[in-house]
Coordinates of C-alpha atoms in Angstrom, one line a residue:
X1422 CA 0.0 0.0 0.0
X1423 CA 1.2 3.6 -0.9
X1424 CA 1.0 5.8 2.0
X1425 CA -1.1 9.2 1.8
X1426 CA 0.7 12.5 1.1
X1427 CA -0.8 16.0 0.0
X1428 CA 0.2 18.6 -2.6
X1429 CA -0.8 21.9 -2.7
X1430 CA -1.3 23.2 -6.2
X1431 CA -2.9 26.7 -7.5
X1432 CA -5.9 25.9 -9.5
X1433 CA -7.0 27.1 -12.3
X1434 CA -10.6 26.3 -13.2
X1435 CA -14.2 27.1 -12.2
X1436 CA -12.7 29.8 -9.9
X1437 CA -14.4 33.0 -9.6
X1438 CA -13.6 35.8 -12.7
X1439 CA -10.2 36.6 -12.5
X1440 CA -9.5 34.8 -9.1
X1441 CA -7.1 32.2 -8.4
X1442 CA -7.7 29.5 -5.7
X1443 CA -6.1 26.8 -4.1
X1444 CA -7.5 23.3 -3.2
X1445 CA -5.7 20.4 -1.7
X1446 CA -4.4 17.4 -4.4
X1447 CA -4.3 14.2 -2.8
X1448 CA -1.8 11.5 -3.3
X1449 CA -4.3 8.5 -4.3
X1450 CA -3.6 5.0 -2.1
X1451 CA -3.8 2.3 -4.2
X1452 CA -5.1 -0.9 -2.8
X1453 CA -4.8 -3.0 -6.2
X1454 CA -7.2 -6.0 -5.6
X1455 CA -9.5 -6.3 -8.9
X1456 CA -7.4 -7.5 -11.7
X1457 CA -9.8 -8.4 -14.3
X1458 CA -13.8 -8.4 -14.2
X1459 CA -16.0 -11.2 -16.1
X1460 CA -18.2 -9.9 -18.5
X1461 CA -21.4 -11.1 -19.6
X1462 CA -22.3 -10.1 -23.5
X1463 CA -26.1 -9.3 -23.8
X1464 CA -27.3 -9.8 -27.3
X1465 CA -30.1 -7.8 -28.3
X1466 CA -32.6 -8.8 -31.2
X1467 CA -32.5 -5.2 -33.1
X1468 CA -35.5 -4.9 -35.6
X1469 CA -33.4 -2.6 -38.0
X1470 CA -30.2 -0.7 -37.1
X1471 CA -27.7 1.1 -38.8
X1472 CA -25.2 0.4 -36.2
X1473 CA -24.1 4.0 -35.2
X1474 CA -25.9 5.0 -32.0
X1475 CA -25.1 4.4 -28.5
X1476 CA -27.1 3.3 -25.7
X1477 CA -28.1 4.3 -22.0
X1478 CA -29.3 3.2 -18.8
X1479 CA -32.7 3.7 -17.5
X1480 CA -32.5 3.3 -13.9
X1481 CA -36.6 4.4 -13.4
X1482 CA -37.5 1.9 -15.6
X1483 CA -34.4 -0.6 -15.0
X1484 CA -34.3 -1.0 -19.2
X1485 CA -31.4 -0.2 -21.6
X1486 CA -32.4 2.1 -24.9
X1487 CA -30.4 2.1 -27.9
X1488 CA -30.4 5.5 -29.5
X1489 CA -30.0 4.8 -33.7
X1490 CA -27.8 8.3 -34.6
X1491 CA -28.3 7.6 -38.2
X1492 CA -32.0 6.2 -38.2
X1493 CA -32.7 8.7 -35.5
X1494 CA -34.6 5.8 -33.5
X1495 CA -35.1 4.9 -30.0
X1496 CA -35.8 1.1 -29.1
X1497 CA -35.8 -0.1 -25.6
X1498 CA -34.9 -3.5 -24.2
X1499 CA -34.8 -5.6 -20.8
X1500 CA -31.9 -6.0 -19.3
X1501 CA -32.1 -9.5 -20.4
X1502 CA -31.8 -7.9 -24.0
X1503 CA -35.6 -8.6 -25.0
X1504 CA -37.1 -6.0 -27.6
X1505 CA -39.7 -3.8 -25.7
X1506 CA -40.4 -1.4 -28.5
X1507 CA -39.3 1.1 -31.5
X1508 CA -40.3 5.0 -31.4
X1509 CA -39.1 7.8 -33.4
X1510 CA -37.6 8.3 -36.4
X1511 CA -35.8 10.7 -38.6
X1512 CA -38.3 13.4 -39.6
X1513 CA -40.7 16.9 -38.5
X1514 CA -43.6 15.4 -37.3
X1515 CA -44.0 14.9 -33.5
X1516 CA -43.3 11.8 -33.2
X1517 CA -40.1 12.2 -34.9
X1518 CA -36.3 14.0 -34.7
X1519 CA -33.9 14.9 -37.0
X1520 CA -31.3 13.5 -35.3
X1521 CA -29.8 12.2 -32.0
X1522 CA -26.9 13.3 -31.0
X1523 CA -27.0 12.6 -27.4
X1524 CA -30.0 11.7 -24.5
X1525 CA -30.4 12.8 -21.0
X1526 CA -33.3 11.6 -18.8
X1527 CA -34.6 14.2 -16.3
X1528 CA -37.1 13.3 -13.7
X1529 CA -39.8 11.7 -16.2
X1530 CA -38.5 13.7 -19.2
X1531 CA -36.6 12.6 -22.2
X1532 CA -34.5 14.8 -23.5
X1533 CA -33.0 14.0 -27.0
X1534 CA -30.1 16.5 -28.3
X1535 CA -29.1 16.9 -32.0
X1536 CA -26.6 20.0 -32.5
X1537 CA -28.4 22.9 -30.9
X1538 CA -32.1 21.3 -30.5
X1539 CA -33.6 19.8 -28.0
X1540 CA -36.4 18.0 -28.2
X1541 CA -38.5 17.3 -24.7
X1542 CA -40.5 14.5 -24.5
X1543 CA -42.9 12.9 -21.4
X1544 CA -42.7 9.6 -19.9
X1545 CA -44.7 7.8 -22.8
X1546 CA -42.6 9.4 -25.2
X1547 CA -44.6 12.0 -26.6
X1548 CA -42.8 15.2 -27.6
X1549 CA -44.0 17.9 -25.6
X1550 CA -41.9 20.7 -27.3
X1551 CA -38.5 21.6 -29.0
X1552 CA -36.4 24.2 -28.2
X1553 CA -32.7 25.6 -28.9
X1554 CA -29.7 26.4 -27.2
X1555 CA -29.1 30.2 -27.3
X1556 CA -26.1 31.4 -26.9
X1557 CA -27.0 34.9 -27.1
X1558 CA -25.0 37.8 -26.2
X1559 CA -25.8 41.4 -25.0
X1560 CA -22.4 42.9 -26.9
X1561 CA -22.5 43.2 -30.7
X1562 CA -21.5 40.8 -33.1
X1563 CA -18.7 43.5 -34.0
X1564 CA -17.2 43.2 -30.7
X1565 CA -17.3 39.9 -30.4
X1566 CA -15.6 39.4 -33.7
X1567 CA -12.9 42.1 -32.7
X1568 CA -12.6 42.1 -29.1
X1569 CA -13.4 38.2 -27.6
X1570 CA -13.3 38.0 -23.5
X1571 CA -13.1 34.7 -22.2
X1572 CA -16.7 35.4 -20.3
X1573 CA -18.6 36.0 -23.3
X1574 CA -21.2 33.9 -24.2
X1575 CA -21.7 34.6 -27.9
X1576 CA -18.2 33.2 -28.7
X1577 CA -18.6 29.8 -28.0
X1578 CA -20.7 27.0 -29.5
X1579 CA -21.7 23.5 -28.7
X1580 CA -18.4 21.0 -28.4
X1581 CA -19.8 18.8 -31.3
X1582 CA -16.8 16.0 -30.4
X1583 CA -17.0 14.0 -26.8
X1584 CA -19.5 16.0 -25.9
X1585 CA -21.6 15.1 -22.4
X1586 CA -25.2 16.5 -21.2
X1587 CA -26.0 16.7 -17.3
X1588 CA -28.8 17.7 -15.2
X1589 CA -27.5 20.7 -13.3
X1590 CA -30.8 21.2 -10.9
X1591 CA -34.4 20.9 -12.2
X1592 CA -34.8 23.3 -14.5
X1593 CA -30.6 23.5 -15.6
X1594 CA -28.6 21.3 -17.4
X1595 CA -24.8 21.4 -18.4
X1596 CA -22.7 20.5 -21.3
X1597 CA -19.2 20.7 -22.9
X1598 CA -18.5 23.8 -24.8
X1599 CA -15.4 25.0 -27.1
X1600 CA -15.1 28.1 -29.4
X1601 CA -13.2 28.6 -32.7
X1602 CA -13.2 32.2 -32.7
X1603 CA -10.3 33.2 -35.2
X1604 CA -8.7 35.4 -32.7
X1605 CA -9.6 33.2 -29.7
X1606 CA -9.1 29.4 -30.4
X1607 CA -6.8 26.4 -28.9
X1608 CA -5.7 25.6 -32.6
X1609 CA -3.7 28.3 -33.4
X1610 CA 0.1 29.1 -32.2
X1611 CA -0.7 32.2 -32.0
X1612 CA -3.6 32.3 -29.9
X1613 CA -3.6 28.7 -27.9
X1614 CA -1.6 29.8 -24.6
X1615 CA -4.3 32.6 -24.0
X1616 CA -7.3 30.1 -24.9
X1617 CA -6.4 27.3 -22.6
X1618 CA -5.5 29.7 -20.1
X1619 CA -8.8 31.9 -19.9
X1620 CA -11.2 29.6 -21.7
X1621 CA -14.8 28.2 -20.6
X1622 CA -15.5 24.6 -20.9
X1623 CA -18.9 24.1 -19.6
X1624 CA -22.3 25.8 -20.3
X1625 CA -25.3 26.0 -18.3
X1626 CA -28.8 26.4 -19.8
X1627 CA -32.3 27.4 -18.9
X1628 CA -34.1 23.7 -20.0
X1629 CA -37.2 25.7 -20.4
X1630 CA -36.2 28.1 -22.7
X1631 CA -32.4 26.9 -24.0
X1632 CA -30.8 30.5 -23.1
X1633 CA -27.3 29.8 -21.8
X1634 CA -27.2 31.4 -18.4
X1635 CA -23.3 30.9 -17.3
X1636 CA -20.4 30.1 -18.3
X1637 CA -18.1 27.9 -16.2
X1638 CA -14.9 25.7 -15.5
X1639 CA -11.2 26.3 -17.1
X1640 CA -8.6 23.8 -19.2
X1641 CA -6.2 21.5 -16.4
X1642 CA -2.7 23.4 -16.0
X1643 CA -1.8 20.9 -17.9
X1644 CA -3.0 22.5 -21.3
X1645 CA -1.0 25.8 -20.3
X1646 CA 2.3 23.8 -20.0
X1647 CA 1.8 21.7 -23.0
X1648 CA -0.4 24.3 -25.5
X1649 CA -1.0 23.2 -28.7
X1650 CA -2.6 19.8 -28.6
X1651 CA -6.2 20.5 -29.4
X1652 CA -6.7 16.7 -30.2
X1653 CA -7.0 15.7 -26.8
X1654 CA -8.6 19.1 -25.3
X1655 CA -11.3 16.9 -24.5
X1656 CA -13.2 16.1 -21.4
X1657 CA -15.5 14.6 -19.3
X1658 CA -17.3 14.8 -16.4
X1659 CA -20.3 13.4 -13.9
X1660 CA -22.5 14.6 -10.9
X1661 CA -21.2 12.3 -7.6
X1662 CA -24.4 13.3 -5.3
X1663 CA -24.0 17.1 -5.2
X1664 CA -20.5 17.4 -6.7
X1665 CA -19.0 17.3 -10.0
X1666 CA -16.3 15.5 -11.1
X1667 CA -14.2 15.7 -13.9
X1668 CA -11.4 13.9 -15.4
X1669 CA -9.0 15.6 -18.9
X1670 CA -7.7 13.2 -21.7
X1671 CA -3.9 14.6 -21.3
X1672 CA -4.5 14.8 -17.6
X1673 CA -4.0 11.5 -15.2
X1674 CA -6.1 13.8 -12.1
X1675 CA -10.1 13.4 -11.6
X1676 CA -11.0 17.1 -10.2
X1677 CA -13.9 17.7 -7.5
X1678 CA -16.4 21.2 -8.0
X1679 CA -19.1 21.5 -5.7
X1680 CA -22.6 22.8 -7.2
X1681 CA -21.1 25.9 -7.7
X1682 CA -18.4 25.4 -9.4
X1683 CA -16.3 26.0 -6.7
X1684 CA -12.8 23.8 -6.3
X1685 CA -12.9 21.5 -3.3
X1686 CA -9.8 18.7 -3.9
X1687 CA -7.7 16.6 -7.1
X1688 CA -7.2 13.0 -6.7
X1689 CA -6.2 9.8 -9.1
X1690 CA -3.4 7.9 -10.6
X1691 CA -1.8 7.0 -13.7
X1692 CA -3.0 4.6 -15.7
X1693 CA -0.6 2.1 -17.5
X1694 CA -0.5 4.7 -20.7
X1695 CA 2.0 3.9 -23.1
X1696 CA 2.2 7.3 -24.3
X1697 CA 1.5 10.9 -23.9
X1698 CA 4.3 12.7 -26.0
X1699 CA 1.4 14.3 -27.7
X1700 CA 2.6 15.8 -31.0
X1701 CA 1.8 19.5 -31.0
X1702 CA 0.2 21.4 -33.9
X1703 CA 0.1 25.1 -35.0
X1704 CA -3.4 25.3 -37.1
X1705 CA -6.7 24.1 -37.4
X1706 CA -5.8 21.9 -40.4
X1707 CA -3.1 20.5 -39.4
X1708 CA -4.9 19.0 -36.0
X1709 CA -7.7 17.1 -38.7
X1710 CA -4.9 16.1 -40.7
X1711 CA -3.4 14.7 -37.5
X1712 CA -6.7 14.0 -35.5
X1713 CA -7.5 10.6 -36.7
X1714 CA -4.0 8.9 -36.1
X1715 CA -3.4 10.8 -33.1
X1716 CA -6.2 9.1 -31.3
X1717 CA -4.9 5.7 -32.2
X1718 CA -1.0 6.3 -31.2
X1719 CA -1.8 8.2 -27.9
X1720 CA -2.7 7.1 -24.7
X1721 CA -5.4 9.7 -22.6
X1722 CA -7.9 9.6 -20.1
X1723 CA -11.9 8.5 -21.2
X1724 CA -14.8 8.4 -19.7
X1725 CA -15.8 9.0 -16.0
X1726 CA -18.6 7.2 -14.1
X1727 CA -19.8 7.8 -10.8
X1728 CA -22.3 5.6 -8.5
X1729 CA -22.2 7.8 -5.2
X1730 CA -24.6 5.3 -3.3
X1731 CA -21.8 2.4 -3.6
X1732 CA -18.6 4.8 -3.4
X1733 CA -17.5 3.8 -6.5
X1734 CA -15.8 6.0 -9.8
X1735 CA -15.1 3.9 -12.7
X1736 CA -12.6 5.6 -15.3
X1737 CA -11.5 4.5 -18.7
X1738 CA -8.6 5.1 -20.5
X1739 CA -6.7 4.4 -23.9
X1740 CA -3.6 2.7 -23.8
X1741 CA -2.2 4.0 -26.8
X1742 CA -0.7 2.0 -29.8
X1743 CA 2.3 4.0 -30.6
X1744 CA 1.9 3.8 -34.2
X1745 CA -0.4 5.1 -36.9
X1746 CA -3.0 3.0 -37.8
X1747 CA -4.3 2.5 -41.3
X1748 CA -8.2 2.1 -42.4
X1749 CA -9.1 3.7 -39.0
X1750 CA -13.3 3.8 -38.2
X1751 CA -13.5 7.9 -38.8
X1752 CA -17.1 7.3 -37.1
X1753 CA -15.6 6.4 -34.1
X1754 CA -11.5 7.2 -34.6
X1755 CA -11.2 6.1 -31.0
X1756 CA -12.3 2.4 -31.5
X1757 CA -8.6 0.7 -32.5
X1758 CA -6.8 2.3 -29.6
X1759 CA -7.1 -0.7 -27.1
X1760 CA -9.1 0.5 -23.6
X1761 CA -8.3 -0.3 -19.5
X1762 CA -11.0 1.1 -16.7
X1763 CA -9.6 2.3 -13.6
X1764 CA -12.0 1.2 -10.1
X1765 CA -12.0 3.8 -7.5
X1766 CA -13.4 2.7 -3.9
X1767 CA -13.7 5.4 -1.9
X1768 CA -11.1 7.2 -3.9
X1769 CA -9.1 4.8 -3.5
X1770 CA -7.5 3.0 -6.6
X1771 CA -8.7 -0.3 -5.9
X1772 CA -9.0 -2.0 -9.8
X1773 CA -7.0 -1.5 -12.9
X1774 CA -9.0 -3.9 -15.5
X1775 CA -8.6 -4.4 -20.0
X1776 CA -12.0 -4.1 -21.6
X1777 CA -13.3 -4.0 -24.5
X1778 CA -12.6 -0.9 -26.8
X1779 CA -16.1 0.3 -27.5
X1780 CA -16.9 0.0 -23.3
X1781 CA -18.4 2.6 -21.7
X1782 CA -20.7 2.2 -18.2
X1783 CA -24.2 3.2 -18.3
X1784 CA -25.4 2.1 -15.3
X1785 CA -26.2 -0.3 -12.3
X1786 CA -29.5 -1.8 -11.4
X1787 CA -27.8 -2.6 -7.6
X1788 CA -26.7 -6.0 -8.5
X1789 CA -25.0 -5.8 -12.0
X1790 CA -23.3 -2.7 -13.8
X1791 CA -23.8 -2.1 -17.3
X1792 CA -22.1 -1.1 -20.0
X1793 CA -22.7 -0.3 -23.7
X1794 CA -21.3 -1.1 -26.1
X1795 CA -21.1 -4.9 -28.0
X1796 CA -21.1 -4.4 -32.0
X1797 CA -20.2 -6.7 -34.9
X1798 CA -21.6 -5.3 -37.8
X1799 CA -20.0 -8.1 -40.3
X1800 CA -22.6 -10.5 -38.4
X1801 CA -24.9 -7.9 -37.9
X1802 CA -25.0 -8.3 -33.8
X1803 CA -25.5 -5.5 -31.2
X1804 CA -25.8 -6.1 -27.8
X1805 CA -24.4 -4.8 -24.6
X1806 CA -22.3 -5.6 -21.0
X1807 CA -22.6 -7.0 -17.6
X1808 CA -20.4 -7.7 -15.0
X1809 CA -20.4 -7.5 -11.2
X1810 CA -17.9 -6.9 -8.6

């Protein structure tokens, strides 16, 4: 067992305009006992599927639903894997979307995002209304194109890659946000060491209405020392009862916020990455040109899980290949890089596991976790994971 120890380190993000504050980083134990978890493979008899969605947890209900992104259907299942039903469907009508880009369920709502839209929908699945995210601004469009600040709102845009949705409260919820603002951007030489060290990374919307109320969070100190590697300025992030946690690709920490974004403690360990070198780029082009491999060759920090009623945070992570990869799946560039998960207990490193490269955890039903996603498309076979500790 490692002993405890503390740092100190001057933070950075969701601080207060223009104030610096300090929260305590702990040195994680690790108490290594979970070496590998069996998984069982649910398949799922899919109607008709185009094999690009993803699919969630509905812990009301206890059912998984597989969201088609291309189909723009929703079809829900037992957690056996037994077809319940189909709804939805690419179109206007009410009973339809014109696309699905991600889901959140709040209280007995469904909430279905595509870009900028939201569409609500009740417990039966009947769309109540749609509205937009507005990201309106009180200055001019003049002086936001000449003059960008950090805290304005009408700069910055929906983050259309990696991008998570969170209840905030009742009526808030909270997503990932990036801006490409020519004179304000983490792409360009020129402007990146300003833009990760002022920049905004979450939004938080009215769900009534869509307006964008606040703007919240900053890059890991880590983006200020490295600059200039947009291709893993990526993040993500989950509510652990009141608090908010959130974990960077190029950053091996998991960071704690309360509600109000305030900074309350840093924890986590390394995982067993082969490689964060990150190549550095000095335009927009030339991160696309470089995005694709970059996420095959890397290693970086994935998704974050938290089930606060069983003290647990489960974090993925690439490994990283160390080489460019050839014919990689642009859908999903991510896919070849093989994956490990990381088991917190307590916030104690307690599990360090392989799985399988599309894995991500959905949910829990108290006796088995599960875990999307199980796809052969040659057979034509979808299905999803269980496992228990």
């Amino acid at each position: 067992m490692l002993k405890k120890g503390l740092i100190i380190l001057c933070i950075f993000y969701f601080s207060c305009e223009n104030e610096e504050k300090t929260f305590t980083i702990s040195k994680t134990d690790a108490e290594i006992r979970i070496n590998k978890i069996l998984l069982d493979t649910i398949l799922i008899s899919h109607p008709n599927t185009s094999f690009q969605g993803f699919m969630k947890f509905d812990s009301s209900k206890k059912e998984i639903i597989y969201f088609d992104e291309l189909f723009s259907t929703v079809s829900r299942f037992t957690l056996d894997g037994k077809f319940i039903e189909s709804l939805l469907g690419k179109g206007d009508s009410p009973k339809e979307v014109q696309g699905i880009n991600n889901y959140l369920k709040l209280g007995n709502e469904h909430l279905i995002f595509k870009g900028y839209s939201v569409y609500h929908f009740n417990e039966n699945w009947e769309r109540t209304k749609k509205t937009t995210l507005n990201f309106e601004s009180e200055k001019s469009f003049k002086e936001l194109e000449n003059n960008p600040k950090p805290e304005d709102i009408g700069i910055y845009e929906v983050k259309y890659f990696n991008n998570d949705f969170l209840m905030y409260d009742m009526n808030h919820i909270m997503f990932n946000i990036e801006t490409t603002h020519p004179k304000y951007n983490g792409y360009l030489s020129t402007t990146s060491k300003n833009y990760f060290e002022s920049a905004k990374i979450l939004g938080v919307a009215e769900l009534n209405s869509g307006k964008v109320t606040s703007l919240q969070g900053k890059y890991s100190t880590i983006y200020r020392n490295l600059n200039n590697i947009p291709n893993f300025a990526n993040w993500h992030f989950d509510k652990n009862n009141d608090d908010i946690y959130l974990n960077f690709e190029a950053d091996s920490l998991i960071y704690v916020y309360d509600k109000s974004f305030n900074p309350v403690k840093g924890f986590g360990r390394s995982g067993k990455v082969n490689n964060t070198k990150y190549r550095k780029t000095n335009s927009y082009d030339d991160a696309m040109n470089l995005n694709y491999s970059d996420r095959q060759r890397y290693g970086y920090y994935y998704t974050l899980k938290c089930f606060p009623q069983k003290s647990l945070i489960f974090r993925c992570y690439k490994l990283g290949t160390n080489q460019d990869v050839e014919n990689i799946n642009k859908d999903n560039p991510d896919d070849e890089n093989p994956m490990r998960m990381q088991i917190y207990l307590n916030e104690i490193l307690v599990g360090d596991v392989p799985v399988p490269n599309h894995f991500k955890i959905i949910g829990t039903d108290g006796k088995y976790f599960y875990a999307d996603g199980f796809m052969n498309k040659e057979n034509g076979v979808l299905g999803f994971y269980r496992f228990s500790l």
